[in-house]
Coordinates of C-alpha atoms in Angstrom, one line a residue:
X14 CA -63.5 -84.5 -83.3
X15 CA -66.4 -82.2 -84.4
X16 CA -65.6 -82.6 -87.9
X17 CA -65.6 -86.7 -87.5
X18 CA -68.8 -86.4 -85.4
X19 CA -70.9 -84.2 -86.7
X20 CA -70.4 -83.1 -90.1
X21 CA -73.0 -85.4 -92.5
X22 CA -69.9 -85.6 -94.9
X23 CA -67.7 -87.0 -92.8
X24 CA -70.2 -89.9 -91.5
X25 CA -70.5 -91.1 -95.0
X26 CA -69.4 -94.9 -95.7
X27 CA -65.8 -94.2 -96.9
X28 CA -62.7 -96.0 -97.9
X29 CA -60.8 -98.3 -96.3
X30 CA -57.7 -96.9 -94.7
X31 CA -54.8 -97.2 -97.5
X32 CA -51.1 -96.4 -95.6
X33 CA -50.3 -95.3 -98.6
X34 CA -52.2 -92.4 -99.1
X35 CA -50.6 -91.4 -95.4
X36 CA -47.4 -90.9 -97.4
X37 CA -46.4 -87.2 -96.8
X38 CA -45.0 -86.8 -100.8
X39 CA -47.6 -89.3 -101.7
X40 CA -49.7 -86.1 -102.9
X41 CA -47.3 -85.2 -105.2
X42 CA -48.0 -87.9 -107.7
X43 CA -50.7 -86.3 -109.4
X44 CA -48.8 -84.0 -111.0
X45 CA -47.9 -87.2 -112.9
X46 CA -50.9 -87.8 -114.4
X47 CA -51.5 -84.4 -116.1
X48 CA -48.1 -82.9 -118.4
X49 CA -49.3 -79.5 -118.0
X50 CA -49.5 -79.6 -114.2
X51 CA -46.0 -81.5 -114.1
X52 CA -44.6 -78.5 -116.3
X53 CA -45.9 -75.8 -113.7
X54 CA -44.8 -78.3 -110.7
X55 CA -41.4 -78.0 -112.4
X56 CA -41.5 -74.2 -112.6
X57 CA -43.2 -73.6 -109.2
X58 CA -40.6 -75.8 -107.1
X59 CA -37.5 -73.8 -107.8
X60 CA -39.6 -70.5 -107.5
X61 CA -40.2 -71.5 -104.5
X62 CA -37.1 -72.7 -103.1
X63 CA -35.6 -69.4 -104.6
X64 CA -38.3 -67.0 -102.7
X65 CA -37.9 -69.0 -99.3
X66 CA -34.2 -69.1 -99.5
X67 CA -34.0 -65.0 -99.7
X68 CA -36.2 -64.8 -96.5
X69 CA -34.0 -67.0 -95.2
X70 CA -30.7 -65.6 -95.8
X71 CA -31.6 -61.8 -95.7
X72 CA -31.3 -61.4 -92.1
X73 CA -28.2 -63.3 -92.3
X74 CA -26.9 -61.0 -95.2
X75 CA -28.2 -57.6 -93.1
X76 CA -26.1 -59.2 -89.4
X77 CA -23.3 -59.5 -91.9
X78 CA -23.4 -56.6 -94.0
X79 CA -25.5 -53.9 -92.3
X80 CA -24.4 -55.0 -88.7
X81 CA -28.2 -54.7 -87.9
X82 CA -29.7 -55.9 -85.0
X83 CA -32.6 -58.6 -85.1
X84 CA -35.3 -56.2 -84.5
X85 CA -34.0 -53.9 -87.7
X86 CA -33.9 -57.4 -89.7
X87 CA -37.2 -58.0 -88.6
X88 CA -38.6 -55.0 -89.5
X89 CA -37.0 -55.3 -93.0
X90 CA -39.3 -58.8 -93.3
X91 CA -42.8 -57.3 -91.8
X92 CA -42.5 -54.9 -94.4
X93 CA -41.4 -56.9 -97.4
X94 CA -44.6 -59.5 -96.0
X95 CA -46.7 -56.3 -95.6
X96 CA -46.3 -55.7 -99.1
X97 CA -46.3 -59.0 -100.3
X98 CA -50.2 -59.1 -98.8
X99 CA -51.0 -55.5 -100.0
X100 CA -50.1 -56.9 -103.3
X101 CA -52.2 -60.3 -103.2
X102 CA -55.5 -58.3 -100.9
X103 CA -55.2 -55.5 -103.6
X104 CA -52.8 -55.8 -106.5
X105 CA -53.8 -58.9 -108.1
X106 CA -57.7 -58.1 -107.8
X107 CA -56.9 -54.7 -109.9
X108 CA -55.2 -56.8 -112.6
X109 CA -57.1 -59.4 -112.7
X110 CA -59.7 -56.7 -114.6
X111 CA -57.6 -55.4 -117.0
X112 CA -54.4 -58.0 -117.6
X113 CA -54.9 -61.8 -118.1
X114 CA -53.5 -64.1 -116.1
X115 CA -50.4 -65.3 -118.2
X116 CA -49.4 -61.5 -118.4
X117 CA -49.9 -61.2 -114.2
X118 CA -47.8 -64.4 -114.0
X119 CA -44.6 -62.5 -116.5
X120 CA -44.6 -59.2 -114.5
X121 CA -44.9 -60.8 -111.3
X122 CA -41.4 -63.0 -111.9
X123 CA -40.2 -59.9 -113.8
X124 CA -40.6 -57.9 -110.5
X125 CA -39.0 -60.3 -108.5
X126 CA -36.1 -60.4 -110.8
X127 CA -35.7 -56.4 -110.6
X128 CA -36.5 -56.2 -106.6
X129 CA -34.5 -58.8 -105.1
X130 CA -31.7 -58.3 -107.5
X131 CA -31.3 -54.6 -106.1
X132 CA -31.8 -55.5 -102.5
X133 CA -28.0 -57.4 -103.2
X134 CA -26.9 -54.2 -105.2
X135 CA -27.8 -51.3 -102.9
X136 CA -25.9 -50.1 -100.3
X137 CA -27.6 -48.2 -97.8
X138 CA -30.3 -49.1 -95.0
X139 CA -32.6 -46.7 -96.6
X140 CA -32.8 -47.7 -100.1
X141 CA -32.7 -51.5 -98.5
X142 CA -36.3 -50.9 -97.1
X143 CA -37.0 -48.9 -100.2
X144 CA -36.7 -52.2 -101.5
X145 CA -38.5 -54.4 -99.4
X146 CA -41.6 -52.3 -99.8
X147 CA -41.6 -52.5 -103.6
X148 CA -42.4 -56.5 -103.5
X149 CA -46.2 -56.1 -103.9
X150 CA -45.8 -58.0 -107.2
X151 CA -43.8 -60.8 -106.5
X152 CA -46.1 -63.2 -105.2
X153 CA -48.8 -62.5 -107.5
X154 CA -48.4 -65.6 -109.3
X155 CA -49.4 -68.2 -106.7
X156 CA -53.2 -67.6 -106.2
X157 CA -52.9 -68.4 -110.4
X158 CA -50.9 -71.6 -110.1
X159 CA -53.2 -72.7 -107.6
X160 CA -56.5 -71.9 -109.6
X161 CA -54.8 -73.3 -112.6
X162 CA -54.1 -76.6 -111.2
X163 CA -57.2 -77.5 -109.7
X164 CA -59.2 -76.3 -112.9
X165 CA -56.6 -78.8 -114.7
X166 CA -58.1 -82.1 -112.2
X167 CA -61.8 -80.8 -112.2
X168 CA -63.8 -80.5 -109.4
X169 CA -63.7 -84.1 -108.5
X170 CA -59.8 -83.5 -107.2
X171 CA -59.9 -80.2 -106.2
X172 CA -58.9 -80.8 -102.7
X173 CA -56.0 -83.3 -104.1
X174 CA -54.5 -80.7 -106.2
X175 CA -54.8 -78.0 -103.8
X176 CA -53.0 -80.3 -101.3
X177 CA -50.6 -81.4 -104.1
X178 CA -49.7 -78.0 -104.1
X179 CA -49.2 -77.3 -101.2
X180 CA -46.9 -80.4 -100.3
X181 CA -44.6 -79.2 -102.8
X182 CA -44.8 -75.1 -101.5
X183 CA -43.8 -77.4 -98.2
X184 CA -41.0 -78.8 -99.9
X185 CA -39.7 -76.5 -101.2
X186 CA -39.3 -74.5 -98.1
X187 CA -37.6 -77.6 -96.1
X188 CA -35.1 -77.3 -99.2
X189 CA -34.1 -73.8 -98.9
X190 CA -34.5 -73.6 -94.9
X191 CA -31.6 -76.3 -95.1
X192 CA -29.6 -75.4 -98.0
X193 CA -29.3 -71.6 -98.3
X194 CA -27.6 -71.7 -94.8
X195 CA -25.2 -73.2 -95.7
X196 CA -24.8 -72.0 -99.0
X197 CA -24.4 -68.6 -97.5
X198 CA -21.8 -69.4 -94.8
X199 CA -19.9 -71.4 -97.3
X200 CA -19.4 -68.3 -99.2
X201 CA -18.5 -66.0 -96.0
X202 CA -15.0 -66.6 -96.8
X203 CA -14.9 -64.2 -99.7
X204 CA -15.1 -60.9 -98.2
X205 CA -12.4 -62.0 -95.8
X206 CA -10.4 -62.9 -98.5
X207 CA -10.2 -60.1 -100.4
X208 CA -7.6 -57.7 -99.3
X209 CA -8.2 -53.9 -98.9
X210 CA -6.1 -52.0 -101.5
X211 CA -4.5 -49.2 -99.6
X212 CA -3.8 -46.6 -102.7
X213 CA -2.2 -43.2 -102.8
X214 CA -1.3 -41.1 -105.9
X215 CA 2.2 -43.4 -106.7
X216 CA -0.4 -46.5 -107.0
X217 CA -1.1 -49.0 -104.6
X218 CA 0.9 -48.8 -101.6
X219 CA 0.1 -52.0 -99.2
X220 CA -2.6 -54.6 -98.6
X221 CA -4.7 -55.4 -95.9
X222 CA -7.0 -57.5 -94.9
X223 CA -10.9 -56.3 -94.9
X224 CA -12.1 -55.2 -91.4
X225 CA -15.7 -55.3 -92.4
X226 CA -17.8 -57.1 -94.3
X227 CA -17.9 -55.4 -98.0
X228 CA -21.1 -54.6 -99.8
X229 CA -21.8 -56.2 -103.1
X230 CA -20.7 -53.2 -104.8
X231 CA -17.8 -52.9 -102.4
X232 CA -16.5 -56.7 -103.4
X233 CA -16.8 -56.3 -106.7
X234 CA -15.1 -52.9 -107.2
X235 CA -12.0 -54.0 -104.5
X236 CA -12.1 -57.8 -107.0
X237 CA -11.6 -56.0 -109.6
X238 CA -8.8 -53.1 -108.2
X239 CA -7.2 -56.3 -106.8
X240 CA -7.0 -58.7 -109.8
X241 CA -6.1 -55.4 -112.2
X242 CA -3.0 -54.8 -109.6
X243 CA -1.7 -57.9 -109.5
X244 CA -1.9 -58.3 -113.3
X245 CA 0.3 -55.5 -113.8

């Protein structure tokens, strides 16, 4: 009400109300217009999805692997978003003096690539954390998309593309808030499948069912001991 009262901006003759424009995608049509901001669209959307569907599933993945409680689980996220805004308040200012932006873009996705991937290969609580608070240059690259996009529509869209960008950030996190659980419960059936070698020093001696969820490490190795015993 204060903005539509008061501000001289908003009491400026504007145009008539379009339903259109009310269209909650509608925003995303821009990136239409311009082939480089469609290309980074195109790259930033699956980023996206990919970073939101780890949040979502880690706590899952900890429950299930870790038997950790919610308040361990939650502590495992205020760190890894702890160091994701160290990293953006202090990180990306450093760079920005001595790297250009295409390079801070490269080892940003290169450091995810390396830090999630080992949060899925380690196999204790402590090198878990260890892991969560080496994400500082993960999310580097979305203060850049943003600046890159609106320097792409000019001044006279800035607000457009900025909200263009943020409707598909939005999307993306619907996406993996609906799909990644149930991508991950779809796949729970592994670790109960795989039977737990029981070996002495004549071979394998029986098979039984896992009591406990396996590590990744865990799966693969008993896959592997399991698939190599049945071929022979």
């Amino acid at each position: 009400c204060l903005i539509l009262t008061c501000f001289a901006e908003t009491l400026e003759q504007r145009r008539p109300i379009c339903w259109a424009r009310c269209n909650p995608l509608g925003s995303l049509y821009i990136f239409t217009t311009n082939r480089a901001a469609m290309k980074m669209a195109l790259v930033v959307l699956p980023a996206c999805i990919a970073i939101v569907g780890h949040s979502v599933i880690m706590p899952l993945y900890c429950y299930d692997v870790y038997t950790w409680t919610a308040q361990k689980a939650g502590v495992l996220q205020t760190i890894e978003f702890g160091s994701n805004a160290l990293g953006l308040l202090v990180v990306l200012p450093t760079l920005a003096h001595v790297m250009p932006a295409k390079w801070i873009i490269i080892v940003a996705n290169f450091a995810g690539i390396i830090t999630y991937s080992a949060e899925g290969l380690v196999s204790s609580d402590t090198l878990l954390f260890v892991c969560a608070a080496s994400v500082l240059l993960n999310g580097l690259y979305f203060p850049i998309v943003r600046a890159a996009v609106s320097k792409l529509f000019g001044p006279q869209k800035y607000g457009e593309s900025l909200g263009a960008v943020a409707t598909l950030q939005q999307l993306a996190q619907t996406i993996a808030a609906i799909a990644f659980p149930r991508m991950y419960s779809s796949l729970l059936h592994i670790n109960a499948n795989i039977p737990e070698i029981v070996t002495d020093d004549f071979g394998p001696r029986s098979e039984a069912p896992c009591k406990h969820p396996l590590t990744p490490i865990e799966h693969q190795s008993m896959l592997c001991l399991h698939t190599h015993t049945h071929t022979h």
